[in-house]
mmCIF file of C-alpha atoms in Angstrom:
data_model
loop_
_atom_site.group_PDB
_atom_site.id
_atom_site.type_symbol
_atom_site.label_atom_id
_atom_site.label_comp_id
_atom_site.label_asym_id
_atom_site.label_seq_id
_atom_site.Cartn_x
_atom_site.Cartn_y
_atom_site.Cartn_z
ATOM 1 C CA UNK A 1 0.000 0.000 0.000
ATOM 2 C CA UNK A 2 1.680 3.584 -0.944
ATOM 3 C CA UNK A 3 2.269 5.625 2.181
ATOM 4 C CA UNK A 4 -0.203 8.155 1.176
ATOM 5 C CA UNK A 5 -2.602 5.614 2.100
ATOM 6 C CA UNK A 6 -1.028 4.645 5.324
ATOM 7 C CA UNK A 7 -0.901 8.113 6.672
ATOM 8 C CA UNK A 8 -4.756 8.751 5.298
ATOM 9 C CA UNK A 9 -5.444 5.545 7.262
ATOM 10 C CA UNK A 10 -3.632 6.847 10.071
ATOM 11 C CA UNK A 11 -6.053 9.967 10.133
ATOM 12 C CA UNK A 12 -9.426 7.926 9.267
ATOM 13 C CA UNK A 13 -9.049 4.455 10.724
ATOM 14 C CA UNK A 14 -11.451 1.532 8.720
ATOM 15 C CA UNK A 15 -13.840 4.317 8.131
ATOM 16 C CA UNK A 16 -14.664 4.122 4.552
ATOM 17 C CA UNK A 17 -12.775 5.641 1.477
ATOM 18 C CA UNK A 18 -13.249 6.117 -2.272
ATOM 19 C CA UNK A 19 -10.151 4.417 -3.746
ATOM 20 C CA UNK A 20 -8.629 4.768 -7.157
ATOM 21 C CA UNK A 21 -6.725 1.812 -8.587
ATOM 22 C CA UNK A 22 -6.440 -0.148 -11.792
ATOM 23 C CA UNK A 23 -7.434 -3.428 -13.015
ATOM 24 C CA UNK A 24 -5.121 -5.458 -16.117
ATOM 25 C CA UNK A 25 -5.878 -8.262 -18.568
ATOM 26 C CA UNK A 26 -2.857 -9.679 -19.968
ATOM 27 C CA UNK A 27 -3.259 -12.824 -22.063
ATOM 28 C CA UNK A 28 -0.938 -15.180 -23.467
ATOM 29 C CA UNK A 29 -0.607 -16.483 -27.174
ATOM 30 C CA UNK A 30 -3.333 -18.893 -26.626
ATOM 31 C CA UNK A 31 -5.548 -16.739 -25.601
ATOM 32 C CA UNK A 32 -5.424 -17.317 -21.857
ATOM 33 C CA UNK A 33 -5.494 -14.599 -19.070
ATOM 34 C CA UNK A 34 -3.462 -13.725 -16.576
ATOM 35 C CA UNK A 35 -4.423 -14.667 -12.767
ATOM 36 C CA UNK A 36 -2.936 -14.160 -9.444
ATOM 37 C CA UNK A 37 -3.848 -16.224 -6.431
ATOM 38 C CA UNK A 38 -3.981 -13.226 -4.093
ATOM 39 C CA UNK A 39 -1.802 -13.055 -0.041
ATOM 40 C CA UNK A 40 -4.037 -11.001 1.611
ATOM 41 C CA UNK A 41 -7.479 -12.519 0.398
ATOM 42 C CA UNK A 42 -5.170 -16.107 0.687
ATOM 43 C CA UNK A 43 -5.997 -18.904 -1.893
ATOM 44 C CA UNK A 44 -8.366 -16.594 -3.664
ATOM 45 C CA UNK A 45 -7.358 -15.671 -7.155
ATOM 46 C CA UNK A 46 -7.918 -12.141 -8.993
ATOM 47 C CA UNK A 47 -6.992 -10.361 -12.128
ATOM 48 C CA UNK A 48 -3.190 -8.109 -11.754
ATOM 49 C CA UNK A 49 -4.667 -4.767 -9.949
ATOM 50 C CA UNK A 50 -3.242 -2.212 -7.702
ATOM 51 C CA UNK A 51 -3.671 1.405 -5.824
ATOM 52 C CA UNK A 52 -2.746 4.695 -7.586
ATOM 53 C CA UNK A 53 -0.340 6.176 -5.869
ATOM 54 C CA UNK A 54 -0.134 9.809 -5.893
ATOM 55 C CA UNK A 55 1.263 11.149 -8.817
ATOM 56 C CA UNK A 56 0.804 8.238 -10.915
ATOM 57 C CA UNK A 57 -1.472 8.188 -13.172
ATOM 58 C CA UNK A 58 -3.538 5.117 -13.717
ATOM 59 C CA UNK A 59 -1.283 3.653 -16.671
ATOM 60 C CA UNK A 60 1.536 4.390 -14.707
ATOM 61 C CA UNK A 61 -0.005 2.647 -12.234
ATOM 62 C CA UNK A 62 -0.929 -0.682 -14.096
ATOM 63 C CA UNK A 63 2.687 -1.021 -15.492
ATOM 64 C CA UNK A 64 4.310 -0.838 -12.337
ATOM 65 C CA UNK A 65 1.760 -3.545 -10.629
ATOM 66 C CA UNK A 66 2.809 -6.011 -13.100
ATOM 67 C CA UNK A 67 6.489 -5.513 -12.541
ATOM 68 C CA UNK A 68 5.671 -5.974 -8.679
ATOM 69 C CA UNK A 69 3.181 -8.820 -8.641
ATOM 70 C CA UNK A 70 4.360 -10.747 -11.748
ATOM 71 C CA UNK A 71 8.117 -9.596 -12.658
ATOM 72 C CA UNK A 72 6.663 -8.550 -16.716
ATOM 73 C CA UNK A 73 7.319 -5.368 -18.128
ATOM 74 C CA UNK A 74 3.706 -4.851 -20.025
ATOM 75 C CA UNK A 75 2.744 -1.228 -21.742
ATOM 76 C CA UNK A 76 -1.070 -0.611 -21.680
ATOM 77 C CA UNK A 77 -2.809 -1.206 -25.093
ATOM 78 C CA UNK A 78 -6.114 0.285 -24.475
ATOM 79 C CA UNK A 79 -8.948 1.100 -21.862
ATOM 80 C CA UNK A 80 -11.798 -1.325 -21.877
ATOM 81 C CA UNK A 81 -13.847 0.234 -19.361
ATOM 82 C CA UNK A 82 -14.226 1.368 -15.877
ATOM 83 C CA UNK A 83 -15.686 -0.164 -12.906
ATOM 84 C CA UNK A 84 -16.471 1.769 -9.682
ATOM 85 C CA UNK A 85 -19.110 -0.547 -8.283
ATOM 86 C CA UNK A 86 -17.171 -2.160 -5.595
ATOM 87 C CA UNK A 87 -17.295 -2.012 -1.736
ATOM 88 C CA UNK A 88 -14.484 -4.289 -0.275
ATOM 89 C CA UNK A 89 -13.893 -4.940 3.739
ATOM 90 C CA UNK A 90 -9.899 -5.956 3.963
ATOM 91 C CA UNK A 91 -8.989 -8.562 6.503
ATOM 92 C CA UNK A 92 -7.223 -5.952 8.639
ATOM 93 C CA UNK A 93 -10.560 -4.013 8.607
ATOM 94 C CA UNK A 94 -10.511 -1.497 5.772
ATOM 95 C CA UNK A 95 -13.220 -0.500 3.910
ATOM 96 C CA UNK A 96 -12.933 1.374 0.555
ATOM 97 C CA UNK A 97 -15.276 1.872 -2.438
ATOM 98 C CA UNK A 98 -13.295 1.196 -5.596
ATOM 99 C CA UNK A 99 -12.675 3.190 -9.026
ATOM 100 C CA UNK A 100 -10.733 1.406 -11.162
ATOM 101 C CA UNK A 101 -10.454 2.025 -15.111
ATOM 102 C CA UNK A 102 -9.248 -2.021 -16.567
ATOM 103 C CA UNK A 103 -6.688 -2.391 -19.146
ATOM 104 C CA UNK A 104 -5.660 -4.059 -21.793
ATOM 105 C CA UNK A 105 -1.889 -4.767 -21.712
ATOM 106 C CA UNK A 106 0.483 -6.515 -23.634
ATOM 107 C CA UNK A 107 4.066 -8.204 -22.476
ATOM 108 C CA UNK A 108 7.061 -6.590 -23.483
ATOM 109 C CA UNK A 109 9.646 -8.597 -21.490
ATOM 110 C CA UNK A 110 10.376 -9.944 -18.170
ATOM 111 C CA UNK A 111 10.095 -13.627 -16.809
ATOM 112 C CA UNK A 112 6.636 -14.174 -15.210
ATOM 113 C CA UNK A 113 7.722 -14.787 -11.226
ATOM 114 C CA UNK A 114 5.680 -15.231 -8.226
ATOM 115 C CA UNK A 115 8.425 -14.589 -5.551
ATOM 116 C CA UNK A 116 6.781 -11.195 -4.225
ATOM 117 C CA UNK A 117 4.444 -10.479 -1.062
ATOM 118 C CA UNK A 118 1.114 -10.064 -2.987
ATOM 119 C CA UNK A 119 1.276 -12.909 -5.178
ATOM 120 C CA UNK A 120 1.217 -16.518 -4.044
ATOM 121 C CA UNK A 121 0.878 -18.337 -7.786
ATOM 122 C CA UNK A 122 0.194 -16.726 -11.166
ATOM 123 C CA UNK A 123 -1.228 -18.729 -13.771
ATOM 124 C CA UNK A 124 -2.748 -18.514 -16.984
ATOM 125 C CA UNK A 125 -6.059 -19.558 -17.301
ATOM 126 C CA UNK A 126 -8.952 -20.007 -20.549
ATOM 127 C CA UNK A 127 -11.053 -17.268 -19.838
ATOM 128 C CA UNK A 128 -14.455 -19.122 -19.673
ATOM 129 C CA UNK A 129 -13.100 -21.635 -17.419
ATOM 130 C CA UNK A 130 -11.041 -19.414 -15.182
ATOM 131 C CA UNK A 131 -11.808 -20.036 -10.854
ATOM 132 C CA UNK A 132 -14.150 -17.759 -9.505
ATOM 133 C CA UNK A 133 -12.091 -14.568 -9.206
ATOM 134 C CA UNK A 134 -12.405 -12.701 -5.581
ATOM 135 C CA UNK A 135 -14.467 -9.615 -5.939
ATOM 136 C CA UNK A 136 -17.205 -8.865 -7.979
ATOM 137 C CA UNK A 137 -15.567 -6.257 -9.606
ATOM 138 C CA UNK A 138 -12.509 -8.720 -11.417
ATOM 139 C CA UNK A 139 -15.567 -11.319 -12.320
ATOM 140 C CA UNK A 140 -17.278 -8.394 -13.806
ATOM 141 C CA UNK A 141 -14.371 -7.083 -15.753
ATOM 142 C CA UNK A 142 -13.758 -10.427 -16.833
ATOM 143 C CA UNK A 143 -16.917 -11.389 -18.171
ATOM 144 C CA UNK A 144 -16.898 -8.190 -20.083
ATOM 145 C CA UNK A 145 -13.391 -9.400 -21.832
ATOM 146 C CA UNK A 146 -15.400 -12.863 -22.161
ATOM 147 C CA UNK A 147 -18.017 -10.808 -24.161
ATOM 148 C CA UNK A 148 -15.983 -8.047 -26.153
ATOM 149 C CA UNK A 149 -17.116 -5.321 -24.354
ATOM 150 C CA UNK A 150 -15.219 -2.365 -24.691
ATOM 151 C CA UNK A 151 -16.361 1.371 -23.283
ATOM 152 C CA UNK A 152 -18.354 0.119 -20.491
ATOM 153 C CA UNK A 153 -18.931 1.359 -17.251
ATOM 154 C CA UNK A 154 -20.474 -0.224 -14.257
#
């Protein structure tokens, strides 16, 4: 979590927050996506997302979580829609509404890698039978991949 966040949750507590953060579809040559089984929801599996951080903006954003969570250097190919329909309670507590536009990246380089604190497997998985992802938010932005959907917003 940026340290923005950490001294804004110093201030406020669990109280809840609107959060901005950004949601990524990578998919291999087959046509497979890109999961992560998620550490802090543990054994549940998600699409590659992450916070803003001040001063990012939200490509910036979605090309650094994929360095951090999966060790791939991706550039965003285009905006398929944003979601900002999401209430989530954290573990520790925290509650935060989420706005988060979802990409559309490709892989430049890198060696896809697990070894991080957010990520306990990646794997690539055929859309339609992909695990149930962890919020309704990723299943949503998934299904809309599923379908073709580009421009939407929920």
């Amino acid at each position: 979590m940026a340290d923005y966040i950490k001294q804004v949750r110093a201030k406020v507590g669990h109280m809840p927050l609107i959060m901005a953060g950004t949601i990524g579809i990578l998919t291999d040559d087959a046509g497979r996506v890109l999961l992560q089984q998620r550490s802090d929801f543990t054994g549940e599996w998600g699409l590659i997302s992450g916070t803003i951080e001040y001063g990012e903006t939200p490509a910036q954003t979605m090309v650094r979580e994929f360095k951090e969570e999966t060790n791939l250097t991706v550039a965003v190919v285009s905006l398929l829609g944003v979601n900002g329909n999401l209430t989530l309670t954290y573990p520790n507590g925290d509650v935060a509404q989420w706005l988060c536009p979802v990409f559309l990246v490709k892989q430049l380089g890198g060696k896809l890698n697990s070894d991080n604190d957010e990520t306990e497997a990646l794997k690539f998985f055929d859309p339609a039978a992909a695990p149930r992802l962890f919020n309704q938010q990723h299943r949503e932005a998934l299904a809309h991949f599923i379908a073709g959907e580009s421009g939407y917003f929920d």
